[in-house]
Every structure is written in C-alpha cells, then in structure tokens.
PDB file of C-alpha atoms in Angstrom:
ATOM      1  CA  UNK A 108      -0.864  15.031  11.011  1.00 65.00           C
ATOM      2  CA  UNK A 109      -2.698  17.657   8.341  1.00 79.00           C
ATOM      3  CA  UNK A 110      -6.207  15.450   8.353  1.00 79.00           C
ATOM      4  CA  UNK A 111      -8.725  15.465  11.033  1.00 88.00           C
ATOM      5  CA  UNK A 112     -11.795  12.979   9.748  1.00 83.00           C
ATOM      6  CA  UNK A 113     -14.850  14.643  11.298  1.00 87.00           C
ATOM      7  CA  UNK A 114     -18.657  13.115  11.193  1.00 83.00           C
ATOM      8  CA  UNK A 115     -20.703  16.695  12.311  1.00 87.00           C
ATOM      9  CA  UNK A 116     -23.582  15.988  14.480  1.00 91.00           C
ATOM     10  CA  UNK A 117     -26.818  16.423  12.520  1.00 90.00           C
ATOM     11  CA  UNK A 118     -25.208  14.152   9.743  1.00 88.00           C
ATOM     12  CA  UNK A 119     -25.941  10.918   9.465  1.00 85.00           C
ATOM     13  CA  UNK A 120     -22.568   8.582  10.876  1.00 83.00           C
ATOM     14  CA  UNK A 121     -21.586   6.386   8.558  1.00 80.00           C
ATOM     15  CA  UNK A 122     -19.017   3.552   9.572  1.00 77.00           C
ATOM     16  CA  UNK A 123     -16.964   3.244   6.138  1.00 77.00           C
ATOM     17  CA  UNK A 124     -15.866   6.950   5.677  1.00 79.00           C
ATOM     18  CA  UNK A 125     -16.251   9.719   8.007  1.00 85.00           C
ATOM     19  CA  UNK A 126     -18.147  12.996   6.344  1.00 86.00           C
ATOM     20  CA  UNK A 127     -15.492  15.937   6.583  1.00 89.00           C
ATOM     21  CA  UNK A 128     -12.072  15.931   5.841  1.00 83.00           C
ATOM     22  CA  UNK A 129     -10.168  18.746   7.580  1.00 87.00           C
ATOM     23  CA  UNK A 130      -6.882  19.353   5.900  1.00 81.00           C
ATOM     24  CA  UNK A 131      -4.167  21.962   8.009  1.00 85.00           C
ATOM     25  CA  UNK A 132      -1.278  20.698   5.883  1.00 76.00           C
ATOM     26  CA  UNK A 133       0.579  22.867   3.468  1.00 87.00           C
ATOM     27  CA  UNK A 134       1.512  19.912   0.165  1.00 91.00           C
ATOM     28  CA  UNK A 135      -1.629  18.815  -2.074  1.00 92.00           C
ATOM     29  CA  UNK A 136      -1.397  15.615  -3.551  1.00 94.00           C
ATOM     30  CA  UNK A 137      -3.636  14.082  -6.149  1.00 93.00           C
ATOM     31  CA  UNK A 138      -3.020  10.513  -7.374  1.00 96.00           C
ATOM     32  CA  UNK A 139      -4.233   9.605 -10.638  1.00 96.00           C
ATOM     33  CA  UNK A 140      -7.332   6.882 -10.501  1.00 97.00           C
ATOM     34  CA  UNK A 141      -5.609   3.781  -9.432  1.00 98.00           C
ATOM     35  CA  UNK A 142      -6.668   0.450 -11.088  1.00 98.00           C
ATOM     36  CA  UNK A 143      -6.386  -3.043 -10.272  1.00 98.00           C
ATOM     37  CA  UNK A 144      -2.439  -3.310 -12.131  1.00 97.00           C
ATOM     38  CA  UNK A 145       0.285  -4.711 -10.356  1.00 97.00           C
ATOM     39  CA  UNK A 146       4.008  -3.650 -10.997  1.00 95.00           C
ATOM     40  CA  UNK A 147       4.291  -4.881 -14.026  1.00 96.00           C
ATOM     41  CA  UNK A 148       0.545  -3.648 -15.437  1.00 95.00           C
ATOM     42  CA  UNK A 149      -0.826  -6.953 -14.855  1.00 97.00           C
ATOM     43  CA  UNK A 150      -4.781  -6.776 -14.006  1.00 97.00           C
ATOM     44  CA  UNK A 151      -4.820  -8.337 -10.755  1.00 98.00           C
ATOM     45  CA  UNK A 152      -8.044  -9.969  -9.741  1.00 98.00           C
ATOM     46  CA  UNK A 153      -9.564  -9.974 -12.801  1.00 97.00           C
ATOM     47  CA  UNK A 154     -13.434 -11.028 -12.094  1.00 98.00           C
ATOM     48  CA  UNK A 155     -13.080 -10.158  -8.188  1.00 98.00           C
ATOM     49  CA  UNK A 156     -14.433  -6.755  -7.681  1.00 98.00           C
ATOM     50  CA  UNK A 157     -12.622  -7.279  -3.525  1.00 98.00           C
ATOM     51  CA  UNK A 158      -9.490  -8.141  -4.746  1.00 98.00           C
ATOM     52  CA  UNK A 159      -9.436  -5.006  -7.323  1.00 98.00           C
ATOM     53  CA  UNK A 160     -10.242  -2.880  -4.774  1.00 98.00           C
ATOM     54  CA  UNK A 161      -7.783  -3.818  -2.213  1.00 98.00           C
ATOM     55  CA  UNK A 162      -5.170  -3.488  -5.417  1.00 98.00           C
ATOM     56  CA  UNK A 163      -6.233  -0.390  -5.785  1.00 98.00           C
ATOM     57  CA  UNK A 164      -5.427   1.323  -1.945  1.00 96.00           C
ATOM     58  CA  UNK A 165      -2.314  -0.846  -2.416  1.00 97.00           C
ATOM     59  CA  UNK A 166      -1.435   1.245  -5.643  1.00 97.00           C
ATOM     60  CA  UNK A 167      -2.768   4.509  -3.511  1.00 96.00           C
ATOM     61  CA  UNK A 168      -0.297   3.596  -0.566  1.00 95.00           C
ATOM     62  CA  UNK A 169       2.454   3.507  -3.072  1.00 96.00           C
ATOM     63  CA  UNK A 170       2.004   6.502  -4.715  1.00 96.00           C
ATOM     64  CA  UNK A 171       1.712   8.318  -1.675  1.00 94.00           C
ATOM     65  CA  UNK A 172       4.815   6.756  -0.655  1.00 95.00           C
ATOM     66  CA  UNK A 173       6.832   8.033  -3.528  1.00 95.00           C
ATOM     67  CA  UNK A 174       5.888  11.267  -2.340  1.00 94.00           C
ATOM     68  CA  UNK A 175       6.896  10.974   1.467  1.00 94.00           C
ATOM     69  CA  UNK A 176       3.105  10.443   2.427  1.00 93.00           C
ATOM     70  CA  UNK A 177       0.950   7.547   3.572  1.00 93.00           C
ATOM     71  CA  UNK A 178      -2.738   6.640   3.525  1.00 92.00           C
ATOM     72  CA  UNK A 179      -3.267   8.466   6.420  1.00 91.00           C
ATOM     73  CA  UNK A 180      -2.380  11.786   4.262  1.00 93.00           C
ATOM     74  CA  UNK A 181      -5.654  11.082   2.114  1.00 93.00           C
ATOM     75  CA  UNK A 182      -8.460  13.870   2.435  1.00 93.00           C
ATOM     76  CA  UNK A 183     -10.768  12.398   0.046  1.00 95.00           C
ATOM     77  CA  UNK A 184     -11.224   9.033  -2.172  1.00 96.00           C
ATOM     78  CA  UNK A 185     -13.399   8.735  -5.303  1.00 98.00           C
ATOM     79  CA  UNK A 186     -14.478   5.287  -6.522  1.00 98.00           C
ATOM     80  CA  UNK A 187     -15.865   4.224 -10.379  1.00 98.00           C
ATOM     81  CA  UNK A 188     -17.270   1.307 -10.194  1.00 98.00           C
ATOM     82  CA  UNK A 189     -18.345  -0.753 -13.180  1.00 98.00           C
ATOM     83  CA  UNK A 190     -22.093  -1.107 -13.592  1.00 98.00           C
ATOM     84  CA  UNK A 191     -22.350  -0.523  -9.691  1.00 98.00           C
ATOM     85  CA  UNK A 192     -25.572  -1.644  -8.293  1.00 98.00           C
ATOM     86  CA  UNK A 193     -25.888  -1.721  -4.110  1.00 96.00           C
ATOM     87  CA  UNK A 194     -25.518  -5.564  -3.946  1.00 98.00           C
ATOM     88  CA  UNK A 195     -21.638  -5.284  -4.949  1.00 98.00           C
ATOM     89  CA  UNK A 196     -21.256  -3.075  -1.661  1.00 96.00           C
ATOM     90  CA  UNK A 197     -20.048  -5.865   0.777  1.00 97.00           C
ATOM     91  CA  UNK A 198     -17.438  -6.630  -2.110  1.00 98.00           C
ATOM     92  CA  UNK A 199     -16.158  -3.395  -2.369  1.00 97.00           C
ATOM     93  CA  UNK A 200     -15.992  -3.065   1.658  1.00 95.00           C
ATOM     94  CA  UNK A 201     -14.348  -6.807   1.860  1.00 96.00           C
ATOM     95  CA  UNK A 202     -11.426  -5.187  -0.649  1.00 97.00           C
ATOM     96  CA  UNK A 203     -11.166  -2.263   1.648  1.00 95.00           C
ATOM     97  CA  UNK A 204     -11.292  -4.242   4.932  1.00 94.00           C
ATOM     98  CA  UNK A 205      -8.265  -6.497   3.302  1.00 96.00           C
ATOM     99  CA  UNK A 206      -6.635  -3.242   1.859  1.00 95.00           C
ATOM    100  CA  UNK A 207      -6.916  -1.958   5.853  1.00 93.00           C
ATOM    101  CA  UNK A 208      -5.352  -4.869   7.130  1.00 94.00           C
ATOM    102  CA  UNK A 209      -2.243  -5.231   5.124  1.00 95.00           C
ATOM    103  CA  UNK A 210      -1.708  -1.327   5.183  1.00 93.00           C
ATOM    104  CA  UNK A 211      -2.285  -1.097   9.201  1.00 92.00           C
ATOM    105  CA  UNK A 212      -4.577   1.824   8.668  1.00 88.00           C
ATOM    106  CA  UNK A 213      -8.686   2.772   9.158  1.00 81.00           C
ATOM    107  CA  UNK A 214      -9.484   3.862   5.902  1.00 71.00           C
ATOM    108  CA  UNK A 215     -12.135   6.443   6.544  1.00 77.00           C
ATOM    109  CA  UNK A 216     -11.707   9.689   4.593  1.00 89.00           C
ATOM    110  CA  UNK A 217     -14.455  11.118   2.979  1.00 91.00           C
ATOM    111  CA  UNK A 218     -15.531   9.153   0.048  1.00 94.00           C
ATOM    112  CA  UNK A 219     -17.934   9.547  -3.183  1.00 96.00           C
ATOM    113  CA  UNK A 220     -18.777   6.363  -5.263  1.00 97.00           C
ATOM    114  CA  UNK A 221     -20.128   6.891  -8.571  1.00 98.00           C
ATOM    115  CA  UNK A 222     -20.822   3.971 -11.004  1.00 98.00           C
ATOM    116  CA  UNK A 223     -19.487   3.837 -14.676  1.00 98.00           C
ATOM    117  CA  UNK A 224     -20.738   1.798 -17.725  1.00 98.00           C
ATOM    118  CA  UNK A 225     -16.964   1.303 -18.239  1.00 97.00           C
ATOM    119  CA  UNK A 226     -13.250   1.768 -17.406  1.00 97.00           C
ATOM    120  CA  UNK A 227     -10.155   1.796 -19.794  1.00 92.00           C
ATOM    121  CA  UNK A 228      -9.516  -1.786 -20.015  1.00 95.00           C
ATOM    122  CA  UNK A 229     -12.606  -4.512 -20.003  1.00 96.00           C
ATOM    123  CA  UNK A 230     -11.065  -6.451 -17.163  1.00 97.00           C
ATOM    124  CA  UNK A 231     -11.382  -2.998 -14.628  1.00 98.00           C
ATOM    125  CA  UNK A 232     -14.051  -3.213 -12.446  1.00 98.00           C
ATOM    126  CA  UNK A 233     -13.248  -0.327 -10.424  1.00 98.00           C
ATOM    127  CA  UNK A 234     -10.566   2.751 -10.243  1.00 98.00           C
ATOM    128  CA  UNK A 235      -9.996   5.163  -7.507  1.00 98.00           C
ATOM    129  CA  UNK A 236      -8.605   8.619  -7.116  1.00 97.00           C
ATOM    130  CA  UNK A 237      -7.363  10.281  -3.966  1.00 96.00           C
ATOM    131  CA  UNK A 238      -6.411  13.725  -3.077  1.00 95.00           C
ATOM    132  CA  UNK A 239      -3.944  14.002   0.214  1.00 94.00           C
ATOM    133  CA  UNK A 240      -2.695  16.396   1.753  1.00 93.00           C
ATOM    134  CA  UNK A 241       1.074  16.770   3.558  1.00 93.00           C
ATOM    135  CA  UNK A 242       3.212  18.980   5.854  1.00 88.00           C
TER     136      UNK A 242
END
C-alpha cells in the first residue's frame, strides 16, 4: 500500500479521519470535487445531506477505479458543505458510515471541511475532492 494514516501523539485522536497521511507511492491522483450525480447526472438525494455524501465516496470509489486505485489510495479528502453549521455533523458522518459499508473500507484519511454559501447546482449540498496516491 503507498498510505500509512498516522494520528501523532500530542495531537488530539479523532475517530472520523486520522491526522497524517503518509504517502510512499510513486502515481498522484486528484479527483475533481465529486457531487451527489449519479451516472446519468441525476442529483441523487436531493434534500438529504447523508445520502449526498455517501453519493459522493461512491463517485470517489469510481474514479479511483478508472484509474486502477481504490479508496484506500486516498491521502486526503476535502468537503464543501452548504451553509455548514456543527448540527449537520451526524448527517455528514451517517453518509460516510453508509458510504463505508457498501465500499468495505474505514474511511479515515486526513480530512478538511470547509462550509460554502453555495455549490454549482441549488440541489448540492455538499462536494468532495480527494487526492490519492498509487504504486
């Protein structure tokens, strides 16, 4: 594998993401912000900020598999979230819980969430970007 997921002693452990990402692989990979679209472009879960999520890693896990890589390739995820206050955090981590569980993978990379006023299309709630790195 070219990740090792580190949490250093002296910072604080969080149980979503891990703090350090330590990459040994020689192919960087960065997936354009992934949206809630199926296939077809369809918004999927419009109104459900879970269910966008979980479309999203879905979207991730495909890209990376054009590629010849996988979720557990990803180094680092970034998250927009549409006007993101703290009480949409068990949403976010029930879409990422759901994405974990259909994928077969612990989602823990380093991770930095930054809220938006808006995304490209109204019905977005969130997008997210990953960088991944491959043998």
């Amino acid at each position: 594998m070219a990740l090792t997921l580190v949490n250093p002693s002296g910072l604080p452990e969080i149980d979503v993401y891990r703090q350090v990402s330590i990459a040994s692989g020689s192919k960087l990979v960065f997936v354009a912000g992934q949206v809630a679209w199926d296939a077809e472009g369809v918004t999927v879960g419009e109104g459900d900020l879970a269910a966008q999520v979980e479309q999203c890693y879905l979207n991730i896990c495909t890209a990376l598999a054009a590629v010849g890589g996988s979720f557990d390739d990803v180094a680092k995820l970034t998250f927009y979230a549409v006007d993101w206050t703290p009480d949409k955090m068990p949403l976010l981590l029930e879409g990422i819980s759901r994405a974990a569980a259909k994928l077969g993978v612990a989602p823990v990379p380093p991770s930095t969430l930054i809220g938006v006023a808006a995304l490209d299309v109204p019905e977005h709630l969130v997008e997210i970007e990953a960088t991944a790195i491959l043998d």
